[in-house]
């Protein structure tokens, strides 16, 4: 990772995610009801879902997957600075393909997911959700991989994400990293990746304003007969309050509050691999 590259990326925030699913309409109904998103069907069976601070693209596919993550820059100048930094490093860029972005580009990460960068399209017209929900801004996305070293090199050295924390297996002689948390602005992580026995989506998170919002989201979910899958708790890494639910495809959705902020100049820190890195209050969801 070079300073020029990471400085050019700094300030980018997660804007939306892309999923594929055998039944996009069913997924749109679930996410619309649970997260209070308005759905708009586009060409074919694709859907755009939008709500306050959170947007999702759903497209048809043979099996469920989270296939893309889009990061937005606030200005065209910031986007162009980052584009220039990537091309100077020899990275091949491709069209972004996102209905939510105006100008921008995409790259494929080592596990085949599209990582999109751009500025939001000011002309896109989306429906307004009729449902009122507690605050919940799309804040981070997490994946699992069988080749963590390759993903670490790509996100740090090729894209310029700044590592906030590594989780390290201190019981092994080589002290391998088992999870890496990355930031593109002062929030502790906008992206993270875990070592696992398969390459797969892990979860994404919505950041709320306070502990009471966590309560209000839990009450909203209870009204829809959706139980908490993990939590409530407090992560060690990131220090945020959280709970997670599971969607019908087994994918996890997190509600989070009080995520740590980390200045750009802060060096990467380490946590010992174990339950406390993932939950200071109780049981942990261990990926490896």
GROMACS .gro file of C-alpha atoms in nm:
model
  288
    1UNK     CA    1   0.000   0.000   0.000
    2UNK     CA    2   0.138   0.342  -0.095
    3UNK     CA    3   0.051   0.662   0.085
    4UNK     CA    4  -0.066   0.819  -0.242
    5UNK     CA    5  -0.307   0.533  -0.309
    6UNK     CA    6  -0.452   0.515   0.042
    7UNK     CA    7  -0.476   0.894   0.059
    8UNK     CA    8  -0.668   0.895  -0.270
    9UNK     CA    9  -0.915   0.636  -0.140
   10UNK     CA   10  -0.963   0.813   0.194
   11UNK     CA   11  -1.315   0.949   0.236
   12UNK     CA   12  -1.488   0.686   0.020
   13UNK     CA   13  -1.792   0.529   0.189
   14UNK     CA   14  -1.989   0.214   0.123
   15UNK     CA   15  -2.291   0.316  -0.085
   16UNK     CA   16  -2.475  -0.002  -0.186
   17UNK     CA   17  -2.446  -0.377  -0.235
   18UNK     CA   18  -2.542  -0.610  -0.519
   19UNK     CA   19  -2.692  -0.955  -0.463
   20UNK     CA   20  -2.802  -1.235  -0.691
   21UNK     CA   21  -3.081  -1.475  -0.600
   22UNK     CA   22  -3.295  -1.737  -0.778
   23UNK     CA   23  -3.610  -1.544  -0.679
   24UNK     CA   24  -3.531  -1.170  -0.677
   25UNK     CA   25  -3.894  -1.077  -0.606
   26UNK     CA   26  -3.896  -1.287  -0.288
   27UNK     CA   27  -3.570  -1.129  -0.173
   28UNK     CA   28  -3.700  -0.780  -0.253
   29UNK     CA   29  -4.013  -0.850  -0.048
   30UNK     CA   30  -3.810  -0.970   0.250
   31UNK     CA   31  -3.560  -0.683   0.251
   32UNK     CA   32  -3.832  -0.432   0.180
   33UNK     CA   33  -4.038  -0.548   0.477
   34UNK     CA   34  -3.750  -0.598   0.720
   35UNK     CA   35  -3.542  -0.291   0.638
   36UNK     CA   36  -3.821  -0.060   0.527
   37UNK     CA   37  -3.694  -0.029   0.171
   38UNK     CA   38  -3.901   0.073  -0.130
   39UNK     CA   39  -3.856  -0.160  -0.428
   40UNK     CA   40  -3.853  -0.073  -0.795
   41UNK     CA   41  -3.840  -0.348  -1.056
   42UNK     CA   42  -3.613  -0.273  -1.351
   43UNK     CA   43  -3.528  -0.475  -1.660
   44UNK     CA   44  -3.586  -0.847  -1.633
   45UNK     CA   45  -3.625  -0.961  -1.275
   46UNK     CA   46  -3.387  -0.708  -1.121
   47UNK     CA   47  -3.486  -0.478  -0.834
   48UNK     CA   48  -3.351  -0.156  -0.689
   49UNK     CA   49  -3.425  -0.110  -0.319
   50UNK     CA   50  -3.379   0.218  -0.138
   51UNK     CA   51  -3.434   0.375   0.202
   52UNK     CA   52  -3.272   0.638   0.423
   53UNK     CA   53  -2.897   0.577   0.393
   54UNK     CA   54  -2.929   0.225   0.253
   55UNK     CA   55  -2.959   0.087  -0.099
   56UNK     CA   56  -2.945  -0.260  -0.252
   57UNK     CA   57  -2.944  -0.406  -0.604
   58UNK     CA   58  -3.095  -0.754  -0.650
   59UNK     CA   59  -3.045  -0.947  -0.973
   60UNK     CA   60  -3.140  -1.300  -1.082
   61UNK     CA   61  -2.884  -1.576  -1.037
   62UNK     CA   62  -2.866  -1.952  -0.991
   63UNK     CA   63  -2.784  -1.929  -0.620
   64UNK     CA   64  -2.769  -1.660  -0.355
   65UNK     CA   65  -2.450  -1.452  -0.350
   66UNK     CA   66  -2.330  -1.103  -0.268
   67UNK     CA   67  -2.155  -1.017  -0.591
   68UNK     CA   68  -2.068  -0.648  -0.562
   69UNK     CA   69  -1.988  -0.364  -0.323
   70UNK     CA   70  -2.000   0.000  -0.434
   71UNK     CA   71  -1.808   0.283  -0.270
   72UNK     CA   72  -1.893   0.645  -0.337
   73UNK     CA   73  -1.677   0.955  -0.349
   74UNK     CA   74  -1.822   1.294  -0.266
   75UNK     CA   75  -1.676   1.472  -0.570
   76UNK     CA   76  -1.576   1.392  -0.925
   77UNK     CA   77  -1.229   1.527  -0.849
   78UNK     CA   78  -1.183   1.277  -0.566
   79UNK     CA   79  -1.297   0.993  -0.791
   80UNK     CA   80  -1.055   1.099  -1.065
   81UNK     CA   81  -0.767   1.118  -0.820
   82UNK     CA   82  -0.831   0.761  -0.711
   83UNK     CA   83  -0.878   0.640  -1.068
   84UNK     CA   84  -0.542   0.793  -1.162
   85UNK     CA   85  -0.372   0.631  -0.863
   86UNK     CA   86  -0.505   0.287  -0.960
   87UNK     CA   87  -0.413   0.314  -1.327
   88UNK     CA   88  -0.066   0.439  -1.234
   89UNK     CA   89  -0.024   0.108  -1.053
   90UNK     CA   90  -0.119  -0.083  -1.369
   91UNK     CA   91  -0.463  -0.198  -1.256
   92UNK     CA   92  -0.714  -0.268  -1.531
   93UNK     CA   93  -1.047  -0.095  -1.470
   94UNK     CA   94  -1.383  -0.195  -1.617
   95UNK     CA   95  -1.727  -0.032  -1.642
   96UNK     CA   96  -1.902  -0.020  -1.305
   97UNK     CA   97  -2.242  -0.152  -1.420
   98UNK     CA   98  -2.425   0.000  -1.123
   99UNK     CA   99  -2.765   0.166  -1.167
  100UNK     CA  100  -2.696   0.387  -0.864
  101UNK     CA  101  -2.369   0.539  -0.990
  102UNK     CA  102  -2.308   0.802  -1.253
  103UNK     CA  103  -1.937   0.814  -1.340
  104UNK     CA  104  -1.718   0.541  -1.200
  105UNK     CA  105  -1.544   0.209  -1.260
  106UNK     CA  106  -1.509  -0.139  -1.113
  107UNK     CA  107  -1.238  -0.392  -1.039
  108UNK     CA  108  -1.267  -0.762  -0.959
  109UNK     CA  109  -1.118  -0.881  -0.632
  110UNK     CA  110  -0.936  -1.217  -0.607
  111UNK     CA  111  -1.257  -1.397  -0.512
  112UNK     CA  112  -1.440  -1.258  -0.816
  113UNK     CA  113  -1.656  -0.990  -0.655
  114UNK     CA  114  -1.696  -0.656  -0.827
  115UNK     CA  115  -1.573  -0.362  -0.620
  116UNK     CA  116  -1.722  -0.046  -0.768
  117UNK     CA  117  -1.614   0.314  -0.714
  118UNK     CA  118  -1.802   0.619  -0.833
  119UNK     CA  119  -2.019   0.916  -0.758
  120UNK     CA  120  -2.391   0.874  -0.709
  121UNK     CA  121  -2.625   0.950  -0.997
  122UNK     CA  122  -2.818   1.269  -0.907
  123UNK     CA  123  -3.083   1.199  -1.170
  124UNK     CA  124  -3.195   0.855  -1.057
  125UNK     CA  125  -3.557   0.861  -0.942
  126UNK     CA  126  -3.642   0.612  -0.669
  127UNK     CA  127  -3.963   0.551  -0.476
  128UNK     CA  128  -3.989   0.678  -0.120
  129UNK     CA  129  -4.046   0.404   0.142
  130UNK     CA  130  -4.392   0.421   0.295
  131UNK     CA  131  -4.265   0.250   0.608
  132UNK     CA  132  -4.096   0.445   0.888
  133UNK     CA  133  -3.794   0.272   1.039
  134UNK     CA  134  -3.532   0.358   1.299
  135UNK     CA  135  -3.209   0.506   1.158
  136UNK     CA  136  -2.982   0.258   0.983
  137UNK     CA  137  -2.710   0.366   0.740
  138UNK     CA  138  -2.535   0.101   0.529
  139UNK     CA  139  -2.187   0.103   0.680
  140UNK     CA  140  -1.980  -0.210   0.615
  141UNK     CA  141  -1.969  -0.539   0.431
  142UNK     CA  142  -1.780  -0.854   0.528
  143UNK     CA  143  -1.684  -1.163   0.328
  144UNK     CA  144  -1.518  -1.498   0.402
  145UNK     CA  145  -1.239  -1.649   0.194
  146UNK     CA  146  -1.019  -1.955   0.164
  147UNK     CA  147  -0.719  -1.739   0.065
  148UNK     CA  148  -0.694  -1.460   0.319
  149UNK     CA  149  -0.337  -1.368   0.229
  150UNK     CA  150  -0.432  -1.298  -0.131
  151UNK     CA  151  -0.729  -1.084  -0.025
  152UNK     CA  152  -0.515  -0.888   0.223
  153UNK     CA  153  -0.257  -0.810  -0.044
  154UNK     CA  154  -0.524  -0.699  -0.290
  155UNK     CA  155  -0.723  -0.472  -0.060
  156UNK     CA  156  -0.414  -0.314   0.096
  157UNK     CA  157  -0.159  -0.299  -0.185
  158UNK     CA  158  -0.381  -0.281  -0.493
  159UNK     CA  159  -0.680  -0.079  -0.366
  160UNK     CA  160  -0.524   0.114  -0.077
  161UNK     CA  161  -0.762   0.027   0.206
  162UNK     CA  162  -0.606   0.101   0.546
  163UNK     CA  163  -0.594  -0.193   0.791
  164UNK     CA  164  -0.743  -0.108   1.130
  165UNK     CA  165  -0.704  -0.445   1.303
  166UNK     CA  166  -0.578  -0.794   1.230
  167UNK     CA  167  -0.700  -1.094   1.426
  168UNK     CA  168  -0.400  -1.326   1.470
  169UNK     CA  169  -0.379  -1.692   1.572
  170UNK     CA  170  -0.111  -1.662   1.838
  171UNK     CA  171  -0.115  -2.036   1.910
  172UNK     CA  172   0.039  -2.120   1.571
  173UNK     CA  173   0.413  -2.084   1.509
  174UNK     CA  174   0.364  -1.868   1.201
  175UNK     CA  175   0.097  -1.652   1.376
  176UNK     CA  176  -0.138  -1.639   1.075
  177UNK     CA  177  -0.394  -1.362   1.034
  178UNK     CA  178  -0.748  -1.500   1.060
  179UNK     CA  179  -0.940  -1.176   0.992
  180UNK     CA  180  -0.858  -0.829   0.864
  181UNK     CA  181  -1.064  -0.512   0.911
  182UNK     CA  182  -1.024  -0.220   0.668
  183UNK     CA  183  -1.127   0.144   0.665
  184UNK     CA  184  -1.167   0.392   0.382
  185UNK     CA  185  -1.269   0.678   0.613
  186UNK     CA  186  -1.244   0.729   0.992
  187UNK     CA  187  -1.499   0.457   1.074
  188UNK     CA  188  -1.319   0.144   1.194
  189UNK     CA  189  -1.410  -0.072   0.897
  190UNK     CA  190  -1.610  -0.038   0.579
  191UNK     CA  191  -1.486  -0.381   0.465
  192UNK     CA  192  -1.357  -0.689   0.645
  193UNK     CA  193  -1.255  -1.039   0.544
  194UNK     CA  194  -1.238  -1.361   0.748
  195UNK     CA  195  -1.046  -1.683   0.691
  196UNK     CA  196  -1.292  -1.968   0.639
  197UNK     CA  197  -1.328  -2.312   0.484
  198UNK     CA  198  -1.524  -2.171   0.189
  199UNK     CA  199  -1.541  -1.847  -0.006
  200UNK     CA  200  -1.879  -1.690   0.064
  201UNK     CA  201  -2.068  -1.378   0.172
  202UNK     CA  202  -2.053  -1.321   0.548
  203UNK     CA  203  -2.270  -1.023   0.648
  204UNK     CA  204  -2.335  -0.655   0.600
  205UNK     CA  205  -2.416  -0.393   0.863
  206UNK     CA  206  -2.630  -0.086   0.921
  207UNK     CA  207  -2.500   0.173   1.165
  208UNK     CA  208  -2.760   0.331   1.394
  209UNK     CA  209  -2.731   0.640   1.612
  210UNK     CA  210  -2.755   0.498   1.965
  211UNK     CA  211  -2.834   0.198   2.183
  212UNK     CA  212  -3.205   0.285   2.181
  213UNK     CA  213  -3.206   0.238   1.804
  214UNK     CA  214  -3.075  -0.115   1.853
  215UNK     CA  215  -3.374  -0.175   2.081
  216UNK     CA  216  -3.616  -0.022   1.830
  217UNK     CA  217  -3.483  -0.237   1.545
  218UNK     CA  218  -3.516  -0.549   1.762
  219UNK     CA  219  -3.878  -0.455   1.839
  220UNK     CA  220  -3.949  -0.397   1.470
  221UNK     CA  221  -3.807  -0.737   1.382
  222UNK     CA  222  -4.004  -0.904   1.662
  223UNK     CA  223  -4.323  -0.762   1.512
  224UNK     CA  224  -4.230  -0.953   1.195
  225UNK     CA  225  -4.148  -1.271   1.389
  226UNK     CA  226  -3.777  -1.245   1.307
  227UNK     CA  227  -3.557  -1.362   1.591
  228UNK     CA  228  -3.210  -1.237   1.678
  229UNK     CA  229  -2.954  -1.485   1.546
  230UNK     CA  230  -2.651  -1.352   1.743
  231UNK     CA  231  -2.632  -1.092   2.015
  232UNK     CA  232  -2.690  -0.845   2.150
  233UNK     CA  233  -2.324  -0.802   2.227
  234UNK     CA  234  -2.022  -0.580   2.184
  235UNK     CA  235  -1.751  -0.668   1.935
  236UNK     CA  236  -1.395  -0.654   2.061
  237UNK     CA  237  -1.264  -0.551   1.722
  238UNK     CA  238  -1.438  -0.221   1.641
  239UNK     CA  239  -1.594  -0.193   1.991
  240UNK     CA  240  -1.945  -0.163   1.848
  241UNK     CA  241  -2.273  -0.278   1.997
  242UNK     CA  242  -2.453  -0.520   1.769
  243UNK     CA  243  -2.698  -0.792   1.698
  244UNK     CA  244  -2.750  -1.000   1.385
  245UNK     CA  245  -3.040  -1.166   1.213
  246UNK     CA  246  -3.041  -1.428   0.939
  247UNK     CA  247  -3.229  -1.389   0.613
  248UNK     CA  248  -3.408  -1.681   0.437
  249UNK     CA  249  -3.088  -1.759   0.241
  250UNK     CA  250  -2.873  -1.793   0.552
  251UNK     CA  251  -2.705  -1.455   0.505
  252UNK     CA  252  -2.649  -1.237   0.810
  253UNK     CA  253  -2.763  -0.875   0.859
  254UNK     CA  254  -2.615  -0.670   1.142
  255UNK     CA  255  -2.747  -0.367   1.329
  256UNK     CA  256  -2.459  -0.178   1.489
  257UNK     CA  257  -2.399   0.126   1.710
  258UNK     CA  258  -2.097   0.309   1.850
  259UNK     CA  259  -1.847   0.179   1.594
  260UNK     CA  260  -1.499   0.299   1.681
  261UNK     CA  261  -1.338   0.577   1.478
  262UNK     CA  262  -0.974   0.545   1.375
  263UNK     CA  263  -0.766   0.835   1.238
  264UNK     CA  264  -0.592   0.784   0.905
  265UNK     CA  265  -0.244   0.783   1.057
  266UNK     CA  266  -0.316   0.505   1.311
  267UNK     CA  267  -0.108   0.192   1.254
  268UNK     CA  268  -0.272  -0.149   1.232
  269UNK     CA  269  -0.337  -0.321   1.565
  270UNK     CA  270  -0.377  -0.690   1.652
  271UNK     CA  271  -0.624  -0.900   1.847
  272UNK     CA  272  -0.573  -1.260   1.954
  273UNK     CA  273  -0.786  -1.507   1.761
  274UNK     CA  274  -1.065  -1.614   1.992
  275UNK     CA  275  -1.417  -1.533   2.111
  276UNK     CA  276  -1.328  -1.201   2.278
  277UNK     CA  277  -1.220  -1.048   1.949
  278UNK     CA  278  -1.574  -1.100   1.822
  279UNK     CA  279  -1.788  -1.056   2.133
  280UNK     CA  280  -1.683  -0.916   2.469
  281UNK     CA  281  -2.020  -1.001   2.623
  282UNK     CA  282  -2.073  -1.365   2.540
  283UNK     CA  283  -2.063  -1.631   2.271
  284UNK     CA  284  -1.890  -1.570   1.939
  285UNK     CA  285  -1.956  -1.665   1.578
  286UNK     CA  286  -1.621  -1.821   1.487
  287UNK     CA  287  -1.549  -1.857   1.115
  288UNK     CA  288  -1.233  -2.062   1.166
   0.00000   0.00000   0.00000
